[in-house]
Short mmCIF file of C-alpha atoms in Angstrom, two decimals:
data_model
loop_
_atom_site.label_atom_id
_atom_site.label_comp_id
_atom_site.label_asym_id
_atom_site.label_seq_id
_atom_site.Cartn_x
_atom_site.Cartn_y
_atom_site.Cartn_z
CA MET R 1 17.93 3.11 8.37
CA LEU R 2 14.91 0.82 8.46
CA PRO R 3 16.78 -2.28 9.68
CA GLN R 4 18.13 -0.15 12.54
CA VAL R 5 14.61 0.93 13.44
CA ILE R 6 13.44 -2.67 13.45
CA PHE R 7 16.22 -4.10 15.57
CA GLN R 8 17.40 -1.28 17.82
CA ASP R 9 14.98 -2.01 20.65
CA ILE R 10 15.53 -5.78 20.53
CA TYR R 11 19.10 -5.59 21.85
CA LEU R 12 18.35 -3.77 25.07
CA THR R 13 19.48 -6.34 27.59
CA SER R 14 21.55 -9.49 27.63
CA PHE R 15 18.42 -11.39 28.58
CA ILE R 16 16.64 -10.34 25.42
CA SER R 17 19.76 -11.12 23.36
CA THR R 18 19.80 -14.63 24.78
CA LEU R 19 16.10 -14.98 24.11
CA ILE R 20 16.57 -13.96 20.49
CA ILE R 21 19.33 -16.54 20.01
CA PHE R 22 16.86 -19.13 21.25
CA PHE R 23 14.23 -17.82 18.86
CA VAL R 24 16.59 -17.94 15.88
CA VAL R 25 17.81 -21.45 16.67
CA SER R 26 14.22 -22.63 17.04
CA TRP R 27 13.24 -20.93 13.80
CA VAL R 28 16.12 -22.48 11.88
CA PHE R 29 15.26 -25.90 13.29
CA PHE R 30 11.65 -25.65 12.21
CA PHE R 31 12.63 -24.00 8.93
CA TYR R 32 14.75 -26.96 7.89
CA PHE R 33 13.15 -29.91 9.66
CA SER R 34 9.44 -29.17 9.80
CA GLY R 35 8.81 -31.65 7.00
CA LYS R 36 6.48 -29.34 5.05
CA PRO R 37 6.09 -30.60 1.47
CA GLU R 38 8.07 -28.53 -1.00
CA PRO R 39 6.97 -27.80 -4.57
CA ASP R 40 8.87 -29.45 -7.40
CA ILE R 41 10.21 -26.12 -8.58
CA PRO R 42 13.86 -25.01 -9.00
CA LEU R 43 15.17 -22.96 -6.10
CA TYR R 44 17.26 -19.89 -6.77
CA ALA R 45 19.57 -20.62 -3.87
CA ASP R 46 22.04 -23.11 -2.46
CA ARG R 47 20.09 -24.84 0.31
CA ASP R 48 23.21 -25.19 2.48
CA ASN R 49 23.72 -21.43 2.50
CA ALA R 50 20.17 -20.26 1.89
CA PHE R 51 19.29 -19.08 5.37
CA PHE R 52 22.48 -17.09 5.88
CA SER R 53 22.99 -15.58 2.42
CA PHE R 54 19.79 -15.52 0.40
CA ASN R 55 17.62 -14.63 3.38
CA LYS R 56 19.93 -11.67 3.92
CA ARG R 57 19.53 -10.74 0.26
CA TRP R 58 15.75 -10.93 0.64
CA MET R 59 15.96 -8.52 3.54
CA PHE R 60 18.25 -5.94 1.93
CA ASP R 61 18.64 -6.67 -1.80
CA SER R 62 15.36 -8.25 -2.87
CA ALA R 63 14.97 -6.14 -6.03
CA ASN R 64 18.17 -7.53 -7.57
CA LEU R 65 17.54 -11.00 -6.15
CA LEU R 66 14.13 -11.26 -7.79
CA ARG R 67 15.31 -9.75 -11.04
CA GLU R 68 18.16 -12.26 -11.26
CA GLY R 69 15.82 -15.17 -10.62
CA TYR R 70 13.24 -13.80 -13.06
CA TYR R 71 15.72 -13.77 -15.94
CA LYS R 72 17.48 -17.00 -14.95
CA PHE R 73 14.23 -18.99 -15.00
CA TYR R 74 12.52 -16.75 -17.53
CA ASP R 75 8.86 -17.70 -18.07
CA LYS R 76 9.14 -20.46 -15.45
CA PRO R 77 8.34 -20.53 -11.70
CA PHE R 78 11.26 -20.50 -9.29
CA GLY R 79 11.64 -20.63 -5.52
CA VAL R 80 13.44 -18.10 -3.38
CA TRP R 81 14.26 -17.93 0.32
CA THR R 82 12.44 -15.15 2.19
CA SER R 83 11.87 -14.18 5.81
CA GLN R 84 8.79 -16.45 5.68
CA GLY R 85 10.69 -19.43 4.31
CA GLU R 86 10.65 -20.58 0.72
CA GLN R 87 8.22 -18.80 -1.60
CA VAL R 88 7.48 -19.41 -5.27
CA SER R 89 7.78 -16.62 -7.83
CA LEU R 90 5.35 -17.00 -10.73
CA PRO R 91 5.83 -15.35 -14.14
CA PRO R 92 2.88 -13.44 -15.64
CA LYS R 93 1.39 -16.27 -17.71
CA TYR R 94 0.46 -18.27 -14.59
CA VAL R 95 -1.55 -15.51 -12.90
CA ASP R 96 -4.71 -15.71 -15.02
CA GLY R 97 -5.25 -19.36 -14.14
CA LEU R 98 -5.00 -18.70 -10.40
CA LYS R 99 -6.48 -15.27 -9.77
CA MET R 100 -10.11 -16.38 -9.36
CA LEU R 101 -9.53 -19.49 -7.25
CA PRO R 102 -11.65 -19.45 -4.05
CA ASP R 103 -10.17 -18.46 -0.71
CA HIS R 104 -10.44 -21.98 0.67
CA THR R 105 -7.95 -23.02 -2.03
CA LEU R 106 -5.74 -19.97 -2.57
CA THR R 107 -6.00 -17.10 -0.12
CA SER R 108 -4.36 -13.71 0.28
CA GLN R 109 -1.22 -13.50 2.42
CA LEU R 110 -2.10 -10.01 3.66
CA ARG R 111 -3.92 -10.91 6.87
CA ASP R 112 -1.34 -13.51 7.75
CA PHE R 113 1.42 -10.99 7.20
CA MET R 114 -0.30 -8.33 9.32
CA GLN R 115 -0.51 -10.78 12.24
CA VAL R 116 -3.93 -9.40 13.11
CA ALA R 117 -4.32 -11.65 16.16
CA TYR R 118 -1.61 -9.53 17.82
CA THR R 119 -1.81 -6.12 16.11
CA MET R 120 -5.61 -5.77 16.12
CA ALA R 121 -6.46 -7.42 19.40
CA PRO R 122 -9.03 -7.77 20.88
CA VAL R 123 -10.91 -7.78 17.56
CA GLY R 124 -11.02 -11.17 15.84
CA PRO R 125 -9.50 -11.52 12.35
CA GLU R 126 -12.89 -12.49 10.91
CA MET R 127 -14.17 -8.96 11.62
CA LEU R 128 -11.91 -7.65 8.86
CA ASP R 129 -14.39 -9.13 6.36
CA TYR R 130 -16.58 -6.11 7.11
CA VAL R 131 -13.71 -3.74 6.37
CA ASP R 132 -13.18 -5.52 3.05
CA ALA R 133 -16.88 -5.13 2.24
CA VAL R 134 -16.77 -1.38 2.91
CA ILE R 135 -13.77 -0.80 0.68
CA SER R 136 -14.81 -3.12 -2.15
CA SER R 137 -18.48 -2.15 -2.25
CA ASP R 138 -19.49 1.00 -0.36
CA LEU R 139 -16.48 3.14 -1.28
CA ASN R 140 -16.81 2.51 -5.01
CA ARG R 141 -20.60 2.78 -4.97
CA ASN R 142 -20.45 6.15 -3.20
CA LEU R 143 -17.38 7.56 -4.99
CA ALA R 144 -19.35 10.06 -7.09
CA LYS R 145 -21.20 11.26 -3.97
CA VAL R 146 -18.10 11.78 -1.82
CA PHE R 147 -16.06 13.27 -4.68
CA PRO R 148 -17.14 16.89 -3.96
CA ASN R 149 -16.11 16.41 -0.31
CA ILE R 150 -12.68 15.23 -1.45
CA GLN R 151 -12.25 18.29 -3.63
CA GLY R 152 -13.45 20.60 -0.86
CA GLU R 153 -11.03 19.07 1.62
CA ILE R 154 -8.15 19.49 -0.83
CA ASP R 155 -9.01 23.18 -1.18
CA ALA R 156 -8.90 23.54 2.62
CA ALA R 157 -5.85 21.34 3.18
CA PHE R 158 -3.36 22.97 0.80
CA PRO R 159 -3.18 26.40 2.48
CA ALA R 160 -3.16 24.69 5.89
CA GLU R 161 -0.36 22.21 5.16
CA LEU R 162 1.87 23.94 2.58
CA PRO R 163 3.91 27.07 3.30
CA VAL R 164 3.43 30.53 1.87
CA CYS R 165 6.46 30.77 -0.40
CA GLN R 166 7.09 33.38 -3.07
CA ASP R 167 10.67 32.11 -3.36
CA TRP R 168 11.90 28.53 -3.70
CA THR R 169 11.24 26.78 -0.38
CA PRO R 170 12.15 23.20 0.63
CA ILE R 171 9.48 20.82 1.83
CA THR R 172 9.80 17.22 2.92
CA ALA R 173 7.83 15.41 0.23
CA TYR R 174 6.56 12.39 2.15
CA GLY R 175 5.75 14.21 5.39
CA THR R 176 3.82 16.93 3.55
CA VAL R 177 1.94 14.47 1.37
CA LEU R 178 1.10 12.25 4.34
CA ARG R 179 -0.54 15.13 6.20
CA LEU R 180 -2.52 16.08 3.10
CA ILE R 181 -3.72 12.52 2.53
CA CYS R 182 -4.63 12.02 6.19
CA ARG R 183 -6.92 15.03 6.03
CA ILE R 184 -8.37 14.27 2.60
CA SER R 185 -8.91 10.53 3.03
CA GLY R 186 -10.03 11.13 6.61
CA ARG R 187 -12.90 13.24 5.28
CA MET R 188 -14.18 10.14 3.49
CA SER R 189 -13.53 7.69 6.32
CA VAL R 190 -14.24 9.39 9.66
CA GLY R 191 -15.98 12.57 8.49
CA PRO R 192 -15.43 16.26 9.27
CA SER R 193 -15.69 15.85 13.03
CA LEU R 194 -12.46 13.86 13.28
CA ASN R 195 -10.37 14.10 10.10
CA ARG R 196 -8.69 17.34 11.23
CA ASN R 197 -8.12 16.14 14.79
CA GLU R 198 -4.34 16.11 15.41
CA GLU R 199 -4.47 13.09 17.71
CA TRP R 200 -6.41 11.10 15.13
CA PHE R 201 -3.88 12.16 12.52
CA ASP R 202 -1.02 10.91 14.70
CA ILE R 203 -2.74 7.60 15.43
CA SER R 204 -3.81 6.89 11.85
CA SER R 205 -0.43 7.81 10.37
CA GLU R 206 1.63 5.80 12.90
CA TRP R 207 -0.60 2.76 13.29
CA THR R 208 0.30 1.24 9.93
CA ARG R 209 4.01 1.64 10.64
CA ASN R 210 3.60 -0.12 13.98
CA VAL R 211 1.60 -2.94 12.39
CA PHE R 212 4.27 -3.41 9.74
CA LEU R 213 7.17 -3.44 12.20
CA SER R 214 5.27 -5.77 14.53
CA ALA R 215 4.59 -8.16 11.68
CA VAL R 216 8.20 -8.11 10.46
CA LYS R 217 9.50 -8.95 13.93
CA LEU R 218 6.87 -11.62 14.61
CA LYS R 219 7.59 -13.26 11.26
CA MET R 220 11.18 -13.79 12.39
CA LEU R 221 9.86 -16.24 14.97
CA PRO R 222 8.28 -19.66 14.45
CA ALA R 223 4.53 -19.51 15.00
CA PHE R 224 4.61 -21.37 18.33
CA LEU R 225 6.94 -18.73 19.85
CA ARG R 226 5.01 -15.67 18.70
CA PRO R 227 2.68 -15.49 21.74
CA ILE R 228 5.78 -15.20 23.95
CA GLY R 229 7.78 -13.03 21.57
CA SER R 230 4.93 -10.54 21.20
CA TYR R 231 5.54 -9.34 24.77
CA PHE R 232 9.02 -8.12 23.75
CA ILE R 233 7.93 -6.16 20.68
CA PRO R 234 7.22 -2.52 21.60
CA GLU R 235 5.28 -1.80 18.41
CA ILE R 236 2.63 -4.34 19.42
CA LYS R 237 2.13 -2.45 22.68
CA LYS R 238 1.82 0.75 20.65
CA CYS R 239 -0.76 -0.86 18.36
CA ARG R 240 -2.86 -1.94 21.31
CA HIS R 241 -2.71 1.52 22.87
CA GLN R 242 -3.68 3.08 19.54
CA ASN R 243 -6.54 0.59 19.18
CA ILE R 244 -7.88 1.76 22.54
CA ARG R 245 -7.51 5.46 21.70
CA ALA R 246 -9.19 4.96 18.32
CA ARG R 247 -12.19 3.47 20.11
CA GLU R 248 -12.24 6.33 22.63
CA LEU R 249 -12.22 8.91 19.81
CA LEU R 250 -14.84 7.15 17.66
CA GLN R 251 -17.26 6.08 20.38
CA PRO R 252 -18.69 9.55 21.22
CA ILE R 253 -19.23 10.28 17.51
CA ILE R 254 -21.08 7.01 16.95
CA GLN R 255 -23.14 7.37 20.14
CA LYS R 256 -24.18 10.87 19.07
CA ARG R 257 -25.33 9.46 15.73
CA GLU R 258 -27.23 6.70 17.53
CA GLN R 259 -29.22 9.36 19.34
CA GLU R 260 -29.72 11.62 16.31
CA GLU R 261 -30.95 8.83 14.04
CA LEU R 262 -33.98 8.39 16.33
CA LEU R 263 -35.12 11.91 15.48
CA PRO R 264 -37.42 12.66 12.52
CA GLY R 265 -35.70 14.13 9.46
CA TYR R 266 -32.30 12.70 10.35
CA GLU R 267 -29.92 12.53 7.38
CA LYS R 268 -27.32 9.81 7.70
CA PRO R 269 -23.75 10.95 6.99
CA ASN R 270 -22.16 9.42 3.92
CA ASP R 271 -18.83 8.24 5.28
CA ALA R 272 -17.02 5.02 6.19
CA ILE R 273 -18.26 5.15 9.79
CA GLU R 274 -21.80 4.65 8.54
CA TRP R 275 -20.80 2.18 5.84
CA LEU R 276 -19.15 0.04 8.49
CA ARG R 277 -22.13 0.32 10.84
CA ASP R 278 -24.42 -0.78 8.02
CA VAL R 279 -22.59 -4.02 7.25
CA VAL R 280 -21.99 -5.40 10.75
CA PRO R 281 -24.65 -7.63 12.35
CA ASP R 282 -26.89 -6.07 14.98
CA GLU R 283 -25.01 -7.67 17.87
CA ASP R 284 -21.81 -5.86 16.84
CA ARG R 285 -23.27 -2.40 16.26
CA LYS R 286 -22.10 -1.32 19.70
CA ASN R 287 -18.67 -2.92 19.40
CA TYR R 288 -16.91 0.44 19.46
CA THR R 289 -13.51 -1.19 19.73
CA PHE R 290 -14.07 -2.82 16.35
CA PHE R 291 -15.21 0.46 14.80
CA GLY R 292 -12.03 2.14 16.02
CA ILE R 293 -9.74 -0.60 14.71
CA GLY R 294 -11.82 -0.90 11.54
CA GLN R 295 -11.27 2.79 10.77
CA LEU R 296 -7.55 2.40 11.38
CA ALA R 297 -7.51 -0.51 8.93
CA ILE R 298 -9.41 1.51 6.33
CA GLY R 299 -6.97 4.34 6.89
CA ALA R 300 -4.01 2.02 6.46
CA LEU R 301 -5.29 1.07 3.02
CA SER R 302 -6.53 4.49 1.92
CA ILE R 303 -3.79 6.65 3.44
CA HIS R 304 -0.44 4.92 3.19
CA THR R 305 -0.78 3.39 -0.27
CA VAL R 306 -1.99 6.71 -1.67
CA SER R 307 0.69 8.64 0.25
CA HIS R 308 3.51 6.52 -1.14
CA LEU R 309 2.30 6.78 -4.72
CA THR R 310 1.58 10.51 -4.45
CA THR R 311 5.03 11.14 -2.95
CA ASN R 312 6.65 9.30 -5.84
CA VAL R 313 4.58 11.36 -8.29
CA VAL R 314 5.76 14.58 -6.62
CA LEU R 315 9.39 13.43 -6.74
CA ASN R 316 9.03 12.52 -10.43
CA LEU R 317 7.46 15.88 -11.26
CA ALA R 318 10.50 17.53 -9.69
CA ALA R 319 12.92 15.15 -11.41
CA TYR R 320 11.28 15.36 -14.85
CA PRO R 321 10.09 19.00 -15.14
CA GLU R 322 9.48 18.65 -18.89
CA TYR R 323 6.14 17.00 -18.05
CA VAL R 324 4.80 19.83 -15.88
CA SER R 325 3.69 22.05 -18.78
CA ILE R 326 2.18 19.03 -20.58
CA LEU R 327 0.04 18.14 -17.57
CA ARG R 328 -0.96 21.75 -16.93
CA GLU R 329 -2.08 22.16 -20.52
CA GLU R 330 -4.16 19.00 -20.27
CA TYR R 331 -6.04 19.88 -17.07
CA GLU R 332 -6.65 23.45 -18.26
CA SER R 333 -8.22 22.00 -21.40
CA VAL R 334 -10.42 19.70 -19.30
CA LYS R 335 -11.48 22.67 -17.14
CA LYS R 336 -12.61 24.55 -20.22
CA GLU R 337 -14.77 21.61 -21.22
CA TYR R 338 -16.20 20.70 -17.78
CA GLY R 339 -15.92 23.92 -15.78
CA GLU R 340 -13.62 25.02 -12.97
CA GLU R 341 -14.92 22.40 -10.55
CA PHE R 342 -13.78 18.94 -11.54
CA MET R 343 -16.34 16.17 -11.55
CA LEU R 344 -15.59 12.47 -11.21
CA GLU R 345 -16.41 11.99 -14.90
CA SER R 346 -13.80 14.55 -15.93
CA MET R 347 -11.02 12.56 -14.24
CA ALA R 348 -11.18 10.11 -17.16
CA LYS R 349 -10.18 12.95 -19.51
CA LEU R 350 -6.83 13.41 -17.77
CA LYS R 351 -5.20 10.72 -19.91
CA LYS R 352 -1.68 12.15 -19.85
CA MET R 353 -1.79 12.60 -16.10
CA ASP R 354 -3.10 9.05 -15.75
CA SER R 355 -0.14 7.90 -17.84
CA PHE R 356 2.30 9.84 -15.65
CA LEU R 357 0.84 8.24 -12.53
CA ASN R 358 0.89 4.80 -14.12
CA GLU R 359 4.52 5.18 -15.21
CA THR R 360 5.39 6.30 -11.69
CA LEU R 361 3.78 3.15 -10.34
CA ARG R 362 5.68 1.05 -12.88
CA CYS R 363 9.07 2.59 -12.08
CA ASN R 364 8.55 3.19 -8.37
CA ASN R 365 6.51 0.18 -7.27
CA LEU R 366 4.89 0.31 -3.86
CA SER R 367 5.90 -3.33 -3.48
CA LEU R 368 8.44 -5.36 -5.42
CA VAL R 369 6.01 -8.28 -5.51
CA SER R 370 2.28 -8.65 -6.00
CA PHE R 371 -0.42 -11.34 -6.12
CA GLN R 372 0.79 -12.73 -2.77
CA ARG R 373 -1.14 -15.89 -2.03
CA LYS R 374 -1.02 -18.97 0.18
CA ALA R 375 -2.19 -22.37 -1.03
CA LEU R 376 -4.53 -23.93 1.54
CA ARG R 377 -5.00 -26.97 -0.66
CA PRO R 378 -2.79 -28.49 -3.37
CA VAL R 379 -2.97 -26.35 -6.53
CA THR R 380 -2.09 -27.62 -10.00
CA LEU R 381 -0.69 -25.07 -12.44
CA TYR R 382 -1.69 -25.23 -16.08
CA ASP R 383 1.59 -26.99 -17.00
CA GLY R 384 0.96 -29.75 -14.43
CA THR R 385 3.24 -28.36 -11.71
CA ILE R 386 1.74 -29.00 -8.26
CA LEU R 387 1.92 -26.45 -5.45
CA PRO R 388 1.46 -28.36 -2.16
CA ALA R 389 -0.79 -26.98 0.55
CA GLY R 390 1.11 -24.35 2.50
CA THR R 391 3.03 -23.01 -0.50
CA LEU R 392 3.46 -19.23 -0.56
CA ILE R 393 3.49 -17.61 -3.99
CA PHE R 394 3.85 -14.15 -5.52
CA ALA R 395 4.34 -12.44 -8.89
CA PRO R 396 7.62 -10.48 -9.21
CA ALA R 397 5.90 -7.21 -10.17
CA ASN R 398 9.05 -5.08 -10.19
CA ALA R 399 10.98 -7.50 -12.43
CA ILE R 400 8.00 -7.72 -14.81
CA SER R 401 7.77 -3.91 -14.93
CA THR R 402 11.35 -3.55 -16.14
CA ASP R 403 11.27 -6.44 -18.63
CA ASN R 404 12.23 -4.86 -21.96
CA SER R 405 10.24 -7.44 -23.88
CA ILE R 406 7.10 -6.18 -22.13
CA PHE R 407 7.98 -2.51 -21.64
CA PRO R 408 10.63 -1.39 -24.17
CA ASP R 409 13.45 0.58 -22.57
CA GLY R 410 11.97 -0.49 -19.25
CA ASP R 411 14.59 1.18 -17.05
CA THR R 412 13.77 4.61 -18.52
CA PHE R 413 10.98 6.81 -17.15
CA ASP R 414 8.55 7.81 -19.92
CA GLY R 415 5.67 9.76 -18.45
CA LEU R 416 3.60 9.40 -21.62
CA ARG R 417 4.31 5.69 -22.15
CA PHE R 418 0.80 4.54 -21.31
CA TYR R 419 -0.83 7.52 -23.02
CA LYS R 420 0.89 6.50 -26.27
CA LEU R 421 -0.23 2.91 -25.77
CA ARG R 422 -3.84 4.04 -25.31
CA GLU R 423 -3.65 6.20 -28.42
CA SER R 424 -2.09 3.44 -30.52
CA SER R 425 -5.43 1.92 -31.57
CA PRO R 426 -9.18 2.27 -30.95
CA GLN R 427 -9.13 -1.07 -29.12
CA ALA R 428 -6.53 0.23 -26.65
CA LYS R 429 -8.22 3.49 -25.63
CA ASN R 430 -9.67 2.04 -22.41
CA LYS R 431 -6.64 -0.09 -21.57
CA HIS R 432 -3.27 0.76 -19.98
CA GLN R 433 -4.83 2.97 -17.29
CA LEU R 434 -3.59 3.38 -13.74
CA THR R 435 -6.50 1.26 -12.51
CA SER R 436 -6.07 -1.41 -15.20
CA ILE R 437 -5.06 -4.91 -14.16
CA ASN R 438 -3.63 -7.56 -16.43
CA SER R 439 -0.92 -10.21 -16.25
CA THR R 440 1.86 -7.63 -16.78
CA GLN R 441 0.30 -4.77 -14.80
CA LEU R 442 -0.04 -6.27 -11.34
CA HIS R 443 0.81 -3.53 -8.86
CA PHE R 444 -2.79 -3.43 -7.61
CA GLY R 445 -2.95 -7.23 -7.48
CA ALA R 446 -5.21 -9.44 -9.57
CA GLY R 447 -8.42 -11.39 -9.37
CA ARG R 448 -10.41 -11.84 -6.17
CA HIS R 449 -8.04 -9.80 -4.02
CA ALA R 450 -7.16 -7.00 -6.43
CA CYS R 451 -7.10 -3.62 -4.69
CA PRO R 452 -10.75 -2.46 -4.62
CA GLY R 453 -9.83 1.12 -3.69
CA ARG R 454 -7.73 1.88 -6.76
CA TRP R 455 -10.43 4.00 -8.43
CA TYR R 456 -10.69 6.17 -5.33
CA ALA R 457 -6.90 6.42 -5.16
CA SER R 458 -6.68 7.43 -8.82
CA ALA R 459 -9.26 10.20 -8.45
CA GLU R 460 -7.79 11.54 -5.22
CA ILE R 461 -4.20 11.65 -6.50
CA LYS R 462 -5.24 13.39 -9.72
CA LEU R 463 -7.09 16.08 -7.79
CA ILE R 464 -4.06 16.59 -5.53
CA ILE R 465 -1.65 16.89 -8.46
CA VAL R 466 -3.95 19.32 -10.29
CA SER R 467 -4.10 21.49 -7.17
CA LEU R 468 -0.32 21.27 -6.65
CA LEU R 469 0.58 22.22 -10.22
CA SER R 470 -2.05 24.97 -10.29
CA LYS R 471 -0.64 26.65 -7.22
CA TYR R 472 3.07 25.83 -7.22
CA ASP R 473 6.16 25.37 -9.35
CA ILE R 474 8.30 22.43 -8.29
CA LYS R 475 11.89 21.27 -8.78
CA LEU R 476 14.74 19.37 -7.15
CA LYS R 477 17.49 21.14 -5.29
CA GLU R 478 20.30 22.34 -7.53
CA GLY R 479 22.61 19.51 -8.56
CA GLU R 480 20.53 16.77 -6.92
CA LYS R 481 19.12 13.65 -8.57
CA ARG R 482 15.82 12.00 -7.78
CA PRO R 483 16.10 10.48 -4.29
CA GLU R 484 16.31 6.70 -4.27
CA SER R 485 13.56 4.65 -2.68
CA ILE R 486 14.25 2.63 0.46
CA LYS R 487 13.89 -1.10 -0.05
CA PHE R 488 13.37 -3.62 2.74
CA GLN R 489 12.20 -7.13 2.00
CA HIS R 490 9.61 -6.58 -0.72
CA ARG R 491 8.73 -3.06 0.44
CA ASN R 492 9.79 -0.14 -1.74
CA ALA R 493 9.05 3.14 0.03
CA PRO R 494 10.01 6.69 -0.93
CA ASP R 495 12.76 8.19 1.20
CA PRO R 496 10.90 9.91 4.07
CA LYS R 497 13.63 12.58 4.25
CA ALA R 498 13.59 13.47 0.54
CA GLN R 499 12.93 17.14 -0.16
CA VAL R 500 11.78 19.14 -3.16
CA LEU R 501 11.60 22.88 -3.73
CA ILE R 502 8.26 24.61 -4.31
CA ARG R 503 7.34 28.18 -5.17
CA GLU R 504 3.92 29.76 -5.43
CA ARG R 505 2.83 30.56 -8.94
CA PRO R 506 1.59 34.08 -9.68
CA LEU R 507 -2.18 34.26 -9.82
#
């Protein structure tokens, strides 16, 4: 379905078809003859057929492609053709030596992939540094303070977004979870005046999709053709319209705060609007366009990543019902110790739930690759291998996650896998958590660009699952298996049409 969504509006007229042929020919020419230095690393492909066969596999069969290469060159780097040209896949042992290199040597691929010059116009890419600062610093520093607001929003969101159902009732897992997360995360980011606004919900939930589709289409073109090609990509037009509307919705809220903060006794709200206002220089404090786009970017990170993981957790609870009673028993025990209202500190006591979430992330990765970096200068690996400037690298997170030598019986879902690892020794009790990062647990990245919002995500998802299991029973439809994820390039998203059955529990 996703490839159809991406390409259906490209083939509208014969003119556009001709233009695309020109784009492809130009791309192939530059792909093969640009003269960019290539790393001295074996390529898992036949160069003569790489563009037409292995690039297709990257688009539609990347999970198997990367797994094959991982085992063929086990413990060694290998190259693979992707939609961005050749990239280098690095096994786990190389990550530690690279993860802390400075950005002027090895930088994240994320901004380049998002094509921010087109999708976030007219805001300059450098302004995203302020968004990074908010997520990496302010969110974590204020997590304990905003935690009660998260719990309060969950209490309000469940009866508003889930049906009254004394009998088994189908719900669309992803759509339901997305609405919940938009409201809950929105409480932290844009505050109570906007997080329940239906137009803001529509913009924040669709913007990331439009950015992704815009980036995928732009990446099919050589860089010098993207300014022209961008005019034929409808999702870019949608992004720009949403950027404008985000500014129009945020501006009155910020202007009201500008007036109120001049009054004595004013108490500044504790949300991402204020965090972002605090970090920008004075000359940008009235750049309302940036604040609108900045909030959309924060939402993209806090909403869609959490929505995908939470949806997979819900699907796994329905597919593996034997864990439901185990998790209920655990959170009821924690409630007896800490009281009915969960505190941030009590989240650490939900070790079995943390294990279930972590195993879900292992088996249902949000991305098949992680630690995506671009070498801006030549980089020498610890074994002497040189990565020339311009080399794109990643760690094959999905292949690592199913490696039986790292995770025994790696193709089998074991919801208590990480709980048992933590209980195996006193030294392991604080390891193997959802938020842990090491060379074999890379789904949140590693080093300088590891996901800074993973502690927030962990707390929010746990609260949502506690509320879900407290209020509802859950199962798959009779005779159905767990719905497969939809893979495209390195993306691995839950099926947006997948349904589960829920039923209210007796009080």
